[in-house]
PDB file of C-alpha atoms in Angstrom:
ATOM      1  CA  MET L  23      39.298  95.302  87.755  1.00  0.00           C
ATOM      2  CA  THR L  24      37.133  98.294  86.888  1.00  0.00           C
ATOM      3  CA  GLU L  25      34.802 100.572  88.798  1.00  0.00           C
ATOM      4  CA  GLN L  26      32.028 102.897  87.703  1.00  0.00           C
ATOM      5  CA  ALA L  27      31.140 106.513  88.338  1.00  0.00           C
ATOM      6  CA  ILE L  28      27.947 108.339  87.361  1.00  0.00           C
ATOM      7  CA  PHE L  29      27.888 112.092  86.692  1.00  0.00           C
ATOM      8  CA  GLY L  30      25.216 114.459  85.417  1.00  0.00           C
ATOM      9  CA  GLY L  31      26.247 117.966  84.444  1.00  0.00           C
ATOM     10  CA  GLY L  32      23.877 119.157  81.772  1.00  0.00           C
ATOM     11  CA  CYS L  33      23.586 117.552  78.362  1.00  0.00           C
ATOM     12  CA  PHE L  34      25.178 114.113  78.355  1.00  0.00           C
ATOM     13  CA  TRP L  35      26.515 114.743  74.848  1.00  0.00           C
ATOM     14  CA  CYS L  36      28.885 117.319  76.397  1.00  0.00           C
ATOM     15  CA  LEU L  37      30.289 115.055  79.127  1.00  0.00           C
ATOM     16  CA  GLU L  38      30.746 111.843  77.168  1.00  0.00           C
ATOM     17  CA  PRO L  39      33.575 112.834  74.776  1.00  0.00           C
ATOM     18  CA  ILE L  40      35.595 114.370  77.608  1.00  0.00           C
ATOM     19  CA  TYR L  41      35.526 111.274  79.799  1.00  0.00           C
ATOM     20  CA  ARG L  42      36.391 109.111  76.783  1.00  0.00           C
ATOM     21  CA  GLU L  43      39.741 110.925  76.521  1.00  0.00           C
ATOM     22  CA  LEU L  44      40.883 110.222  80.077  1.00  0.00           C
ATOM     23  CA  ARG L  45      43.661 107.737  80.691  1.00  0.00           C
ATOM     24  CA  GLY L  46      42.258 104.713  82.539  1.00  0.00           C
ATOM     25  CA  VAL L  47      38.689 105.142  81.303  1.00  0.00           C
ATOM     26  CA  ARG L  48      37.535 101.934  79.637  1.00  0.00           C
ATOM     27  CA  ASP L  49      34.030 102.937  78.552  1.00  0.00           C
ATOM     28  CA  VAL L  50      31.540 105.776  78.731  1.00  0.00           C
ATOM     29  CA  ALA L  51      27.814 105.329  78.207  1.00  0.00           C
ATOM     30  CA  VAL L  52      25.211 108.068  78.201  1.00  0.00           C
ATOM     31  CA  GLY L  53      21.931 107.465  79.940  1.00  0.00           C
ATOM     32  CA  TYR L  54      19.457 108.450  82.599  1.00  0.00           C
ATOM     33  CA  ALA L  55      19.517 108.113  86.386  1.00  0.00           C
ATOM     34  CA  GLY L  56      18.073 109.650  89.513  1.00  0.00           C
ATOM     35  CA  GLY L  57      14.428 109.368  88.542  1.00  0.00           C
ATOM     36  CA  HIS L  58      11.329 107.349  89.331  1.00  0.00           C
ATOM     37  CA  VAL L  59      10.334 105.867  85.935  1.00  0.00           C
ATOM     38  CA  GLU L  60      11.792 102.533  84.832  1.00  0.00           C
ATOM     39  CA  HIS L  61      13.457 102.455  81.395  1.00  0.00           C
ATOM     40  CA  PRO L  62      12.639 106.046  80.414  1.00  0.00           C
ATOM     41  CA  THR L  63      13.030 107.290  76.861  1.00  0.00           C
ATOM     42  CA  TYR L  64      14.817 110.449  75.788  1.00  0.00           C
ATOM     43  CA  GLU L  65      11.469 112.093  75.030  1.00  0.00           C
ATOM     44  CA  GLN L  66      10.140 111.267  78.515  1.00  0.00           C
ATOM     45  CA  VAL L  67      13.267 112.587  80.230  1.00  0.00           C
ATOM     46  CA  CYS L  68      13.214 115.775  78.108  1.00  0.00           C
ATOM     47  CA  ARG L  69       9.688 116.535  79.330  1.00  0.00           C
ATOM     48  CA  GLY L  70      11.277 116.848  82.787  1.00  0.00           C
ATOM     49  CA  ASP L  71       8.693 114.815  84.688  1.00  0.00           C
ATOM     50  CA  THR L  72      10.489 111.472  85.175  1.00  0.00           C
ATOM     51  CA  GLY L  73      12.925 112.839  87.750  1.00  0.00           C
ATOM     52  CA  HIS L  74      15.909 111.585  85.743  1.00  0.00           C
ATOM     53  CA  ALA L  75      19.034 113.518  84.898  1.00  0.00           C
ATOM     54  CA  GLU L  76      21.017 113.046  81.719  1.00  0.00           C
ATOM     55  CA  VAL L  77      24.177 111.306  82.960  1.00  0.00           C
ATOM     56  CA  VAL L  78      27.320 109.515  81.887  1.00  0.00           C
ATOM     57  CA  GLN L  79      28.335 106.147  83.275  1.00  0.00           C
ATOM     58  CA  VAL L  80      32.140 106.065  83.355  1.00  0.00           C
ATOM     59  CA  THR L  81      33.816 102.663  83.617  1.00  0.00           C
ATOM     60  CA  TYR L  82      37.409 103.133  84.711  1.00  0.00           C
ATOM     61  CA  ASP L  83      40.482 101.353  86.045  1.00  0.00           C
ATOM     62  CA  PRO L  84      41.229 102.763  89.528  1.00  0.00           C
ATOM     63  CA  GLY L  85      44.846 101.642  89.104  1.00  0.00           C
ATOM     64  CA  GLU L  86      45.206 104.233  86.316  1.00  0.00           C
ATOM     65  CA  ILE L  87      42.854 107.027  87.377  1.00  0.00           C
ATOM     66  CA  ASP L  88      41.190 107.653  90.709  1.00  0.00           C
ATOM     67  CA  TYR L  89      37.664 108.717  91.498  1.00  0.00           C
ATOM     68  CA  GLU L  90      38.865 112.057  92.829  1.00  0.00           C
ATOM     69  CA  THR L  91      40.377 112.917  89.428  1.00  0.00           C
ATOM     70  CA  LEU L  92      37.084 112.014  87.752  1.00  0.00           C
ATOM     71  CA  LEU L  93      35.390 114.411  90.184  1.00  0.00           C
ATOM     72  CA  ASP L  94      37.950 117.144  89.419  1.00  0.00           C
ATOM     73  CA  VAL L  95      37.158 116.825  85.716  1.00  0.00           C
ATOM     74  CA  PHE L  96      33.422 116.823  86.420  1.00  0.00           C
ATOM     75  CA  PHE L  97      33.531 120.065  88.399  1.00  0.00           C
ATOM     76  CA  ALA L  98      35.777 121.709  85.780  1.00  0.00           C
ATOM     77  CA  ILE L  99      33.633 120.943  82.732  1.00  0.00           C
ATOM     78  CA  HIS L 100      30.258 122.248  83.880  1.00  0.00           C
ATOM     79  CA  ASP L 101      28.803 124.920  86.134  1.00  0.00           C
ATOM     80  CA  PRO L 102      27.797 123.181  89.383  1.00  0.00           C
ATOM     81  CA  THR L 103      26.186 126.348  90.764  1.00  0.00           C
ATOM     82  CA  THR L 104      23.146 126.570  88.497  1.00  0.00           C
ATOM     83  CA  PRO L 105      20.134 124.546  89.622  1.00  0.00           C
ATOM     84  CA  ASP L 106      18.437 122.634  86.802  1.00  0.00           C
ATOM     85  CA  ARG L 107      20.430 124.424  84.122  1.00  0.00           C
ATOM     86  CA  GLN L 108      23.565 124.283  81.994  1.00  0.00           C
ATOM     87  CA  GLY L 109      23.826 127.120  79.510  1.00  0.00           C
ATOM     88  CA  ALA L 110      20.714 127.187  77.349  1.00  0.00           C
ATOM     89  CA  ASP L 111      19.575 123.749  78.578  1.00  0.00           C
ATOM     90  CA  VAL L 112      16.979 124.213  81.312  1.00  0.00           C
ATOM     91  CA  GLY L 113      15.079 121.599  83.307  1.00  0.00           C
ATOM     92  CA  PRO L 114      15.638 119.027  86.045  1.00  0.00           C
ATOM     93  CA  GLN L 115      17.166 116.609  83.539  1.00  0.00           C
ATOM     94  CA  TYR L 116      20.130 119.019  83.240  1.00  0.00           C
ATOM     95  CA  ARG L 117      20.846 119.302  86.970  1.00  0.00           C
ATOM     96  CA  SER L 118      24.293 118.797  88.425  1.00  0.00           C
ATOM     97  CA  ILE L 119      24.333 115.403  90.143  1.00  0.00           C
ATOM     98  CA  VAL L 120      26.780 112.762  91.331  1.00  0.00           C
ATOM     99  CA  LEU L 121      25.179 109.351  91.777  1.00  0.00           C
ATOM    100  CA  THR L 122      27.301 107.203  94.047  1.00  0.00           C
ATOM    101  CA  HIS L 123      27.888 103.471  94.236  1.00  0.00           C
ATOM    102  CA  ASP L 124      29.127 103.395  97.829  1.00  0.00           C
ATOM    103  CA  ASP L 125      30.013 105.437 100.919  1.00  0.00           C
ATOM    104  CA  ARG L 126      33.543 106.082  99.646  1.00  0.00           C
ATOM    105  CA  GLN L 127      32.249 107.787  96.482  1.00  0.00           C
ATOM    106  CA  ARG L 128      29.650 109.720  98.498  1.00  0.00           C
ATOM    107  CA  ALA L 129      32.299 110.992 100.919  1.00  0.00           C
ATOM    108  CA  ALA L 130      34.654 111.960  98.076  1.00  0.00           C
ATOM    109  CA  ALA L 131      31.896 113.880  96.277  1.00  0.00           C
ATOM    110  CA  GLU L 132      30.827 115.682  99.445  1.00  0.00           C
ATOM    111  CA  GLU L 133      34.456 116.560 100.250  1.00  0.00           C
ATOM    112  CA  ALA L 134      34.991 117.905  96.723  1.00  0.00           C
ATOM    113  CA  ILE L 135      31.892 120.094  97.009  1.00  0.00           C
ATOM    114  CA  ALA L 136      32.935 121.398 100.434  1.00  0.00           C
ATOM    115  CA  ALA L 137      36.406 122.206  99.101  1.00  0.00           C
ATOM    116  CA  LEU L 138      34.937 124.046  96.100  1.00  0.00           C
ATOM    117  CA  ASP L 139      32.623 126.088  98.308  1.00  0.00           C
ATOM    118  CA  ALA L 140      35.510 126.943 100.653  1.00  0.00           C
ATOM    119  CA  SER L 141      37.754 127.923  97.742  1.00  0.00           C
ATOM    120  CA  ASP L 142      35.561 130.732  96.408  1.00  0.00           C
ATOM    121  CA  ARG L 143      36.230 129.361  92.899  1.00  0.00           C
ATOM    122  CA  PHE L 144      32.591 130.014  92.088  1.00  0.00           C
ATOM    123  CA  GLU L 145      30.639 133.156  92.851  1.00  0.00           C
ATOM    124  CA  ASN L 146      27.629 131.095  93.986  1.00  0.00           C
ATOM    125  CA  PRO L 147      27.495 127.958  96.137  1.00  0.00           C
ATOM    126  CA  VAL L 148      27.712 124.534  94.531  1.00  0.00           C
ATOM    127  CA  VAL L 149      24.241 122.983  94.145  1.00  0.00           C
ATOM    128  CA  THR L 150      25.381 119.568  92.914  1.00  0.00           C
ATOM    129  CA  GLU L 151      23.148 116.836  94.272  1.00  0.00           C
ATOM    130  CA  VAL L 152      24.867 113.766  95.734  1.00  0.00           C
ATOM    131  CA  ALA L 153      22.623 110.701  95.876  1.00  0.00           C
ATOM    132  CA  PRO L 154      22.988 106.929  95.888  1.00  0.00           C
ATOM    133  CA  LEU L 155      22.581 105.312  92.481  1.00  0.00           C
ATOM    134  CA  GLU L 156      19.396 103.295  92.278  1.00  0.00           C
ATOM    135  CA  ALA L 157      19.418 102.506  88.566  1.00  0.00           C
ATOM    136  CA  PHE L 158      21.208 103.583  85.400  1.00  0.00           C
ATOM    137  CA  TYR L 159      19.293 103.315  82.133  1.00  0.00           C
ATOM    138  CA  ARG L 160      21.395 103.407  78.992  1.00  0.00           C
ATOM    139  CA  ALA L 161      20.134 105.977  76.484  1.00  0.00           C
ATOM    140  CA  GLU L 162      19.127 105.073  72.967  1.00  0.00           C
ATOM    141  CA  GLU L 163      21.986 104.208  70.601  1.00  0.00           C
ATOM    142  CA  SER L 164      21.503 107.450  68.635  1.00  0.00           C
ATOM    143  CA  HIS L 165      22.786 109.299  71.721  1.00  0.00           C
ATOM    144  CA  GLN L 166      25.908 107.180  72.277  1.00  0.00           C
ATOM    145  CA  GLU L 167      29.123 108.814  70.977  1.00  0.00           C
ATOM    146  CA  TYR L 168      27.004 111.633  69.554  1.00  0.00           C
ATOM    147  CA  TRP L 169      29.844 114.151  69.263  1.00  0.00           C
ATOM    148  CA  ALA L 170      32.157 111.705  67.482  1.00  0.00           C
ATOM    149  CA  ARG L 171      29.459 110.710  65.003  1.00  0.00           C
ATOM    150  CA  ASN L 172      28.122 114.228  64.366  1.00  0.00           C
ATOM    151  CA  PRO L 173      31.096 116.604  64.248  1.00  0.00           C
ATOM    152  CA  ASP L 174      29.430 119.074  61.887  1.00  0.00           C
ATOM    153  CA  VAL L 175      26.142 119.474  63.776  1.00  0.00           C
ATOM    154  CA  PRO L 176      25.975 123.097  65.018  1.00  0.00           C
ATOM    155  CA  PHE L 177      25.451 122.022  68.667  1.00  0.00           C
ATOM    156  CA  CYS L 178      28.633 119.959  68.516  1.00  0.00           C
ATOM    157  CA  ARG L 179      30.667 122.750  66.934  1.00  0.00           C
ATOM    158  CA  LEU L 180      29.315 125.608  69.044  1.00  0.00           C
ATOM    159  CA  VAL L 181      28.811 123.965  72.449  1.00  0.00           C
ATOM    160  CA  ILE L 182      30.741 120.708  72.737  1.00  0.00           C
ATOM    161  CA  ASP L 183      33.912 121.638  70.798  1.00  0.00           C
ATOM    162  CA  PRO L 184      34.802 124.536  73.154  1.00  0.00           C
ATOM    163  CA  LYS L 185      34.229 122.318  76.235  1.00  0.00           C
ATOM    164  CA  VAL L 186      36.479 119.603  74.813  1.00  0.00           C
ATOM    165  CA  ALA L 187      39.164 122.163  73.925  1.00  0.00           C
ATOM    166  CA  LYS L 188      39.078 123.636  77.436  1.00  0.00           C
ATOM    167  CA  PHE L 189      39.306 120.155  78.959  1.00  0.00           C
ATOM    168  CA  ARG L 190      42.235 119.175  76.727  1.00  0.00           C
ATOM    169  CA  LYS L 191      44.178 122.235  77.818  1.00  0.00           C
ATOM    170  CA  GLN L 192      43.346 121.957  81.518  1.00  0.00           C
ATOM    171  CA  PHE L 193      43.755 118.175  81.888  1.00  0.00           C
ATOM    172  CA  ALA L 194      46.547 117.349  79.427  1.00  0.00           C
ATOM    173  CA  ASP L 195      48.362 115.381  82.137  1.00  0.00           C
ATOM    174  CA  VAL L 196      45.556 112.806  82.544  1.00  0.00           C
ATOM    175  CA  ARG L 197      44.514 112.396  78.898  1.00  0.00           C
ATOM    176  CA  GLN L 198      45.201 109.236  76.977  1.00  0.00           C
ATOM    177  CA  ALA L 199      48.338 109.334  74.848  1.00  0.00           C
TER     178      ALA L 199
END
């Protein structure tokens, strides 16, 4: 049996390869969620007026990895204290957001945020939005597995590669063998 988790932490190209490397993750799709337009396109979402965030849909086996570990990875691989921004990417589509499937996921996300704020790990408070998932729209195929298919693109080398390297070092114990 598998479950799903939805996370938005900036550009979905940056999140997708990291979640693919976790033990117990069966699939990762990039897409859009949290907005008010049905079946948005990348161009519409990039304009910032659909309300959607770029997100990853993580399908995982809870017998191998728990939701709390997925949250730990999420909060480690992006800056959850910057509203509508991750690095040079600016706009509501790049906001930090956890879209939940049920009350258990909502409670876990809210507990993780409260623990982060209490820990003083970040200089500023966590601004990650927690909201119920209404719909996930899979992004166009050109965006799926972007990093794996485009290793020499400057964005991949300069932005994604360092994030993946940091993740691999920090989460070696939960990576696939």
